[in-house]
Coordinates of C-alpha atoms in Angstrom, one line a residue:
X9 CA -6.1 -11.8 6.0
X10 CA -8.9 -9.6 7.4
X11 CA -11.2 -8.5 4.8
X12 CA -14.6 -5.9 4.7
X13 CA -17.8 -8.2 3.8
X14 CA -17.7 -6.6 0.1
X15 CA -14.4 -7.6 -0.4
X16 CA -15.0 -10.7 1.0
X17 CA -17.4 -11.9 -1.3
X18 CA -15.2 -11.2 -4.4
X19 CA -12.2 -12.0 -3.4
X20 CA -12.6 -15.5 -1.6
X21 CA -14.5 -17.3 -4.2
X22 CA -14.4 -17.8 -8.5
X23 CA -16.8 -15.4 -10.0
X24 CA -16.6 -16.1 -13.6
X25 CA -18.1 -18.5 -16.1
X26 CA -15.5 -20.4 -18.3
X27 CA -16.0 -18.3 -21.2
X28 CA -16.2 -15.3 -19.3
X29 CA -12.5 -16.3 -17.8
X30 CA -11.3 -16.9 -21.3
X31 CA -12.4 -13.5 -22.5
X32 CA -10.9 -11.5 -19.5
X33 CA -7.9 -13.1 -20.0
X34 CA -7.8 -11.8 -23.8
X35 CA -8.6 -8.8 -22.3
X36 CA -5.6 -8.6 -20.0
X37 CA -3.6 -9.9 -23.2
X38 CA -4.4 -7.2 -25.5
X39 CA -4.4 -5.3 -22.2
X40 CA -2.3 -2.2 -24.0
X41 CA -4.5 -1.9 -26.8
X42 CA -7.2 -1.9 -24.9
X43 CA -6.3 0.8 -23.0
X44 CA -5.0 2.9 -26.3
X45 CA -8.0 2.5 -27.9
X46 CA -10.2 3.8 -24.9
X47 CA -8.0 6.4 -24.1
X48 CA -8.4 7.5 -27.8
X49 CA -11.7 7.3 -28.2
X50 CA -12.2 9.3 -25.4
X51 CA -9.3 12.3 -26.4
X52 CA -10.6 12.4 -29.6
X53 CA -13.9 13.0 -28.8
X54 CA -15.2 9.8 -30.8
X55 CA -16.7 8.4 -27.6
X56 CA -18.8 11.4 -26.9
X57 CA -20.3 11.7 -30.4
X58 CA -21.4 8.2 -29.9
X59 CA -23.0 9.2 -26.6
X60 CA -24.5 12.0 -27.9
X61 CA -26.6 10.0 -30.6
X62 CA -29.7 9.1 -29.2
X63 CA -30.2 6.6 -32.4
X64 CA -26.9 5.7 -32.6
X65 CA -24.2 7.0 -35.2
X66 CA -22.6 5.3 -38.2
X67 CA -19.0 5.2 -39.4
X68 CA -19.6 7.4 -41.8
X69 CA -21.1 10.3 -39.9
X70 CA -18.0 9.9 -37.1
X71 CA -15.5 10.7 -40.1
X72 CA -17.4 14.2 -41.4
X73 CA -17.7 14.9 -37.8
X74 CA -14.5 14.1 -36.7
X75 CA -12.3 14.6 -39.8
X76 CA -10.5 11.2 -39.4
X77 CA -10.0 8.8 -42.3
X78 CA -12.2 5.8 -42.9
X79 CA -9.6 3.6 -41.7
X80 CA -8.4 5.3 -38.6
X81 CA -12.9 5.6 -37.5
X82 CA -13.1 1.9 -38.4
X83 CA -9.8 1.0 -36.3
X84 CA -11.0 2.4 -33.1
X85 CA -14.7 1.4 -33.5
X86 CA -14.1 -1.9 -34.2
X87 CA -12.1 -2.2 -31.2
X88 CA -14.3 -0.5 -28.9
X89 CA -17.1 -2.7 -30.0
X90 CA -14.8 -5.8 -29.4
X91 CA -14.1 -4.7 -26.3
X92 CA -17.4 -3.4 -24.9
X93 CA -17.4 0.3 -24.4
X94 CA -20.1 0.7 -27.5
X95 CA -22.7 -2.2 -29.2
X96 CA -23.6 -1.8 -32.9
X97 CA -27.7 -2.4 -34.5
X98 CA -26.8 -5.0 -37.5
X99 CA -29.8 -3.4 -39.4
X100 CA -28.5 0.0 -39.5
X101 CA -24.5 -0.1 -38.5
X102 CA -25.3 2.6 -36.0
X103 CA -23.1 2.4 -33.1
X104 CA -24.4 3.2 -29.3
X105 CA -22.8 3.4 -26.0
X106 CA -22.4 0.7 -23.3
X107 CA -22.5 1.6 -19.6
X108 CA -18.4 0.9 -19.4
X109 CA -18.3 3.8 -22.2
X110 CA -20.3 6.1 -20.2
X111 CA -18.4 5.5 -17.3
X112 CA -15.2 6.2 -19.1
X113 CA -17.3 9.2 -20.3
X114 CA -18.3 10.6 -16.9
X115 CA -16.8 8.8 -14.1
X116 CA -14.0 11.0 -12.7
X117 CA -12.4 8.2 -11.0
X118 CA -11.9 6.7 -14.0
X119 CA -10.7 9.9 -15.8
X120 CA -8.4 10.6 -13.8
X121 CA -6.6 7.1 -13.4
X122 CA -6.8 6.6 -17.1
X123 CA -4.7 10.5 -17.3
X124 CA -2.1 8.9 -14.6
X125 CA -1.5 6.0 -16.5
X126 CA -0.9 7.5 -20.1
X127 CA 1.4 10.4 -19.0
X128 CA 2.9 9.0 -16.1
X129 CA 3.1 5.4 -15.9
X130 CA 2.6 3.9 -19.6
X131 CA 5.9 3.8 -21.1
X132 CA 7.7 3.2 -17.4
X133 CA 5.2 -0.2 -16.8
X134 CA 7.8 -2.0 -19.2
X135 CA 10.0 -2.2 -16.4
X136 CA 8.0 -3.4 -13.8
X137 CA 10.0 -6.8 -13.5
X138 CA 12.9 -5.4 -13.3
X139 CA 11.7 -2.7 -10.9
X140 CA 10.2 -5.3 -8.7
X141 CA 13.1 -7.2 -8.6
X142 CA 16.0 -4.8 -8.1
X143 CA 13.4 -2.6 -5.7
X144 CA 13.8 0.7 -7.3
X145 CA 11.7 2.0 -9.6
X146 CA 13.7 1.8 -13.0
X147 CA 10.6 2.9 -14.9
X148 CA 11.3 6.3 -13.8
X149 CA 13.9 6.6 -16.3
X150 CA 11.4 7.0 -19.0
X151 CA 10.4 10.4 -17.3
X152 CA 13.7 11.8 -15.8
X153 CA 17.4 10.7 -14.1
X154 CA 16.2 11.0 -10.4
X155 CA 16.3 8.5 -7.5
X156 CA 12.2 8.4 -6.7
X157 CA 9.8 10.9 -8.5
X158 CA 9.0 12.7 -5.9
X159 CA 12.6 14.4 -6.4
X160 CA 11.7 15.4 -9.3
X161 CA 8.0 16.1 -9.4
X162 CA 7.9 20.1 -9.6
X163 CA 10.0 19.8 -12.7
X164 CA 8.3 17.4 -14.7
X165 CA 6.6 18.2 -18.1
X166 CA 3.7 20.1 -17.2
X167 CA 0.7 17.4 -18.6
X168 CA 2.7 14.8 -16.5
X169 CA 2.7 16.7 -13.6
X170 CA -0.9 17.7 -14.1
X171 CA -2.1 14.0 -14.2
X172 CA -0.3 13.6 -11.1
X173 CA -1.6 15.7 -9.2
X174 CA -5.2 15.5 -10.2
X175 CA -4.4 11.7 -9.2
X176 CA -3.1 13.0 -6.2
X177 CA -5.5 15.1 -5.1
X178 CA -8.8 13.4 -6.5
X179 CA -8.5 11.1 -3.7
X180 CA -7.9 12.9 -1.2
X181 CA -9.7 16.1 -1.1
X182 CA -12.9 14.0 -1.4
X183 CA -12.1 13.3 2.2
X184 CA -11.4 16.6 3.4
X185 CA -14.4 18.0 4.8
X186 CA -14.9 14.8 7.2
X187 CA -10.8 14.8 7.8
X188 CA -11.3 18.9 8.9
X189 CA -14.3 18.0 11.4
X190 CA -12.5 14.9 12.8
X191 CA -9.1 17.0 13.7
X192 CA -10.6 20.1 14.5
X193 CA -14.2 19.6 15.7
X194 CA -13.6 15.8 17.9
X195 CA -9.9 16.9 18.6
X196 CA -10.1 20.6 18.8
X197 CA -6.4 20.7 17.3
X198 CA -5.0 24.2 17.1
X199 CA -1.0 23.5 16.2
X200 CA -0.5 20.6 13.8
X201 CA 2.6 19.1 11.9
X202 CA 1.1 18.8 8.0
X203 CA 3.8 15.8 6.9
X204 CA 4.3 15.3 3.1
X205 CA 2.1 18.6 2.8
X206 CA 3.4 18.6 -0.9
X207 CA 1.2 21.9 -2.8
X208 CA -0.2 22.9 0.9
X209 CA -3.6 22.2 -0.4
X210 CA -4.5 20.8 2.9
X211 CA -2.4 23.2 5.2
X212 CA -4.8 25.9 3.2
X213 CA -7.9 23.8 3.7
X214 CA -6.9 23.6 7.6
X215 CA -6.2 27.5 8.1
X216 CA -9.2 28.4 6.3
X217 CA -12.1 26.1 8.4
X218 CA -10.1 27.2 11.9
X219 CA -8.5 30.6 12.7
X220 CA -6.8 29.1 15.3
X221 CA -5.2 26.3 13.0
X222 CA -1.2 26.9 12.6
X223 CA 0.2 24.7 10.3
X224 CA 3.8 23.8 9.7
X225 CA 4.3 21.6 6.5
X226 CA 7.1 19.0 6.8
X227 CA 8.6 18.3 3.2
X228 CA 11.3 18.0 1.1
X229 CA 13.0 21.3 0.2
X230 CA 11.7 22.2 -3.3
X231 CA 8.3 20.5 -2.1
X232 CA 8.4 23.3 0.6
X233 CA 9.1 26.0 -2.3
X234 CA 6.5 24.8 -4.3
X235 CA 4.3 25.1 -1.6
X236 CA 4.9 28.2 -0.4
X237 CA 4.8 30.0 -4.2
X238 CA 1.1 28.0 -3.8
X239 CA 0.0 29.6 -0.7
X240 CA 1.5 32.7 -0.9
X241 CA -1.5 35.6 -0.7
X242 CA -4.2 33.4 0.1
X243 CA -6.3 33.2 3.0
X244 CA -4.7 32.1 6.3
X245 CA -1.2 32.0 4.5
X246 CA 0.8 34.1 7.3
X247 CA -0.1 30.7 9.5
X248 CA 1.4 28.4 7.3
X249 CA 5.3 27.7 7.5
X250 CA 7.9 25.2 6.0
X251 CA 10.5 22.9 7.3
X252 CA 12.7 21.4 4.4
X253 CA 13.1 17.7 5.8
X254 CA 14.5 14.6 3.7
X255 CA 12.2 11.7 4.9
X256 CA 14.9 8.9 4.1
X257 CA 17.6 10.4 6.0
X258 CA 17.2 8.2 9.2
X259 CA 19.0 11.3 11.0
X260 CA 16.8 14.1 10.0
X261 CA 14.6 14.5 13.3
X262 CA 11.2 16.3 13.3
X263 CA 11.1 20.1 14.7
X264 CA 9.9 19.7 18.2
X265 CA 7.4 22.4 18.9
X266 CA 5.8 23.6 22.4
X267 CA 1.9 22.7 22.0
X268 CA 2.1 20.1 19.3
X269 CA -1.5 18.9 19.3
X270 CA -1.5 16.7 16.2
X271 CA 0.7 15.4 13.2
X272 CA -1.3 14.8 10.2
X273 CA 0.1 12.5 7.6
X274 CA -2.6 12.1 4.6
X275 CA -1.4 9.6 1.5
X276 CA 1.8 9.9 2.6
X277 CA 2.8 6.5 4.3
X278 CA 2.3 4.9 1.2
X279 CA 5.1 6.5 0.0
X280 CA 7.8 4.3 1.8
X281 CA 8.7 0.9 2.9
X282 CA 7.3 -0.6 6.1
X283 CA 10.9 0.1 7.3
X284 CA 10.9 3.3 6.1
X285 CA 7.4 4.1 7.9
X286 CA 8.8 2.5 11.1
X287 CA 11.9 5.0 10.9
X288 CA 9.2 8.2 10.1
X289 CA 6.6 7.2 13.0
X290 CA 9.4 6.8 15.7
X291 CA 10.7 10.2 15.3
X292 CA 7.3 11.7 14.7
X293 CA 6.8 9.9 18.1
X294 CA 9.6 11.6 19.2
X295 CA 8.4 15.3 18.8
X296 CA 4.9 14.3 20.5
X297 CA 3.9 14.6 24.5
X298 CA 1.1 12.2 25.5
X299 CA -1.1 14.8 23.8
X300 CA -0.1 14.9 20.5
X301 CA -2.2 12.7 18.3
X302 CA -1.3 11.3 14.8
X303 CA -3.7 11.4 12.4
X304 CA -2.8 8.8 9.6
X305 CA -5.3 9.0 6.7
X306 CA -4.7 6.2 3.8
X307 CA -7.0 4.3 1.7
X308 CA -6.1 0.9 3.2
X309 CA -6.7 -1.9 0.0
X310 CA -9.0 -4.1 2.5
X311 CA -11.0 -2.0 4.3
X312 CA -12.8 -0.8 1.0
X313 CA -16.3 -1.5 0.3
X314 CA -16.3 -2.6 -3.3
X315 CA -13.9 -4.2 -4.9
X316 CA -13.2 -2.1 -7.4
X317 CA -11.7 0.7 -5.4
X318 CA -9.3 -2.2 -4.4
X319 CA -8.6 -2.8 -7.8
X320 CA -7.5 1.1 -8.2
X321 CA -5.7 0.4 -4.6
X322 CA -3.7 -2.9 -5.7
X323 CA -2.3 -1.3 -9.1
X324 CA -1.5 2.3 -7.9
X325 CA 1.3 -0.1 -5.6
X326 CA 2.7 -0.8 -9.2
X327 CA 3.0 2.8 -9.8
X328 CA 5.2 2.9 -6.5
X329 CA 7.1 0.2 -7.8
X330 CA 8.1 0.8 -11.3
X331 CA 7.7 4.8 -11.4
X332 CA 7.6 6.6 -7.7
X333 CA 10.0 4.7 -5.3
X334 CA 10.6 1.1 -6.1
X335 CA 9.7 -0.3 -2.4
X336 CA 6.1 1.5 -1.1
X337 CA 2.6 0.0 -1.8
X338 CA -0.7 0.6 -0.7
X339 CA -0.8 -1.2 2.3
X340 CA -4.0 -3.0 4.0
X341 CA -4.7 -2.7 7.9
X342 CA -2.5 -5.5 9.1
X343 CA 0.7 -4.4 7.8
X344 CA -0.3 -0.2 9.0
X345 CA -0.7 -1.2 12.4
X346 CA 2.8 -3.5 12.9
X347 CA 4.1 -0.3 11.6
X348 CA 2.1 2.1 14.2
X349 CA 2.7 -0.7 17.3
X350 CA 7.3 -1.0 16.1
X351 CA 7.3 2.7 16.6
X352 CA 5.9 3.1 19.7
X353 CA 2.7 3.8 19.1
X354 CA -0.7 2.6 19.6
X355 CA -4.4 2.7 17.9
X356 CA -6.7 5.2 19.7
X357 CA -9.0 5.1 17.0
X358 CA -10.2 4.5 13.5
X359 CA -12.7 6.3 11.0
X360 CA -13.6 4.5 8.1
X361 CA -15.0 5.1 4.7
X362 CA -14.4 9.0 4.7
X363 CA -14.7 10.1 1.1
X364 CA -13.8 7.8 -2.1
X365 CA -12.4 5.0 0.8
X366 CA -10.0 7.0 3.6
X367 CA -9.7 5.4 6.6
X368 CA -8.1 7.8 9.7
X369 CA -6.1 5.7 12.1
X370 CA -5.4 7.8 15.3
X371 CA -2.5 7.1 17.2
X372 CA -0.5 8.3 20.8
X373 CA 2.0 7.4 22.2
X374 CA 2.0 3.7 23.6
X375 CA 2.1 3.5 27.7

């Protein structure tokens, strides 16, 4: 297994003491209260308060300010100091913030993955075995009767589907200014295939940094609808089209247009099997002339720079398996490129470390 030199140093050698093991795996034990409690502190505003106290704040003051019983303040303090997220002075019994509290606090990273995993995956995670084992996601059930989520995703409850898309697009519009000057700028792409466009957000982004950009957005039908009710009236729209394509239907070929120059696929392969992405590539490959480049942007797990965005990498492929599709993953560089090389493609290039983690793989047809 290839790994970057920061991942390398983590994930090749023990890096806890035997008491700091112990307590992690408590951690991982209690792992849902854990989770409740922060996730609490932090809607209710508790967590704040405590941040805002620049001598710390006492039990007592977080119930006037707050309104919450005794008990209920006590509950959720005493776990957050258990757990780390606040520290307590035993003179006083005024309670102060740790640095994992702040980051909970301000890091939108970790905002937005603890949103996804309360509204979308919390109650489906119960049935990860049984998702892992039967390859469907059979935690989807706890949010609807479809086959994968992305069915039906423009009719979920509307704070579910707010969490996922903020999850959605948090990681990759952080990469969209570099993404625009790679395709457009190095490339000089005028007519691109947006695949798994999903809101258009990026079709949008494309039309608006080049007039010249046309953009047709490959998705599933009421993907396409939601899209286009997205775009409709803004800048650039009149360049933007739709064709309704089911992704799993082995038979359903991509449009083949005159000019093609590129076929941009952003967090999308991660949404499928390596079977699956070997059955997409080859007829994208299919619609392409030697010109036409595909532009595959994914945050491979390994090619990360810290180890915790390959945390965040590793368990949003649990997601996939109990809640979006049962069989997809975030996939590291090795298992991308067998899938690029079985559809008759090849590696012109790669651009790493665009945004929060991207990597850009660049493909053409193989010779």
């Amino acid at each position: 297994m290839e790994l970057s030199a920061g991942l390398k140093n983590v994930f090749t050698a023990e890096q806890q003491s035997a008491g700091e093991a112990q307590r992690y795996a408590q951690i991982i034990a209690w792992g849902p209260m854990v989770f409740q409690t922060a996730r609490i502190m932090v809607k209710w505003g508790i967590l704040e308060l405590i941040n805002q106290a620049a001598n710390g704040i006492t039990c007592e003051e977080i119930c006037k300010e707050t309104g919450l019983s005794d008990y209920a303040v006590k509950c959720l303090v005493e776990a957050s100091l258990s757990m780390g997220i606040i520290i307590v002075d035993p003179e006083t019994d005024r309670f102060s913030i740790t640095k994992a509290g702040w980051f909970l606090l301000n890091d939108q990273s970790t905002r937005v993955n603890l949103d996804m995993n309360h509204d979308v995956n919390y109650q489906g995670m119960f049935y990860l075995d049984e998702s892992l084992k039967q390859g469907r996601p059979v935690g989807l059930k706890t949010l609807g009767d479809w086959p994968t989520l992305y069915e039906g995703l423009s009719v979920l409850p509307q704070q579910v589907k707010e969490s996922w898309l903020n999850f959605d697009h948090f990681y990759s519009d952080e990469s969209f200014e570099e993404a625009l000057k790679i395709v457009f700028g190095e490339y000089q792409v005028k007519r691109l295939y947006d695949v798994g466009g999903n809101t258009g957000k990026w079709a949008l982004q494309c039309v608006g940094y080049s007039t010249d950009a046309e953009v047709t957005v490959l998705d599933l039908p009421q993907q396409i609808r939601m899209m286009q009710e997205n775009t409709a009236g803004k800048q650039g729209a009149e360049r933007i089209k739709g064709f309704p394509i089911n992704f799993l239907d082995e038979q359903a070929a991509f449009p083949k247009q005159e000019g093609l120059d590129a076929i941009w696929m952003s967090q999308f392969l991660d949404c499928f099997s390596m079977e699956q992405i070997v059955s997409i590539l080859k007829r994208a490959q299919a619609a392409m002339t030697a010109d036409t480049r595909i532009f595959i942007m994914e945050t491979l797990w390994d090619r990360q720079r810290f180890d915790t965005a390959a945390l965040c990498l590793t368990m949003t492929s649990l997601y996939f398996t109990a809640m979006a599709n049962g069989n997809s993953k975030m996939y590291n560089t090795e298992d991308m490129e067998k899938c690029i090389r079985e559809a008759g493609l090849e590696i012109e290039q790669l651009y790493d470390h665009l945004g929060l983690g991207h990597t850009i793989i660049v493909a053409k047809k193989a010779k």
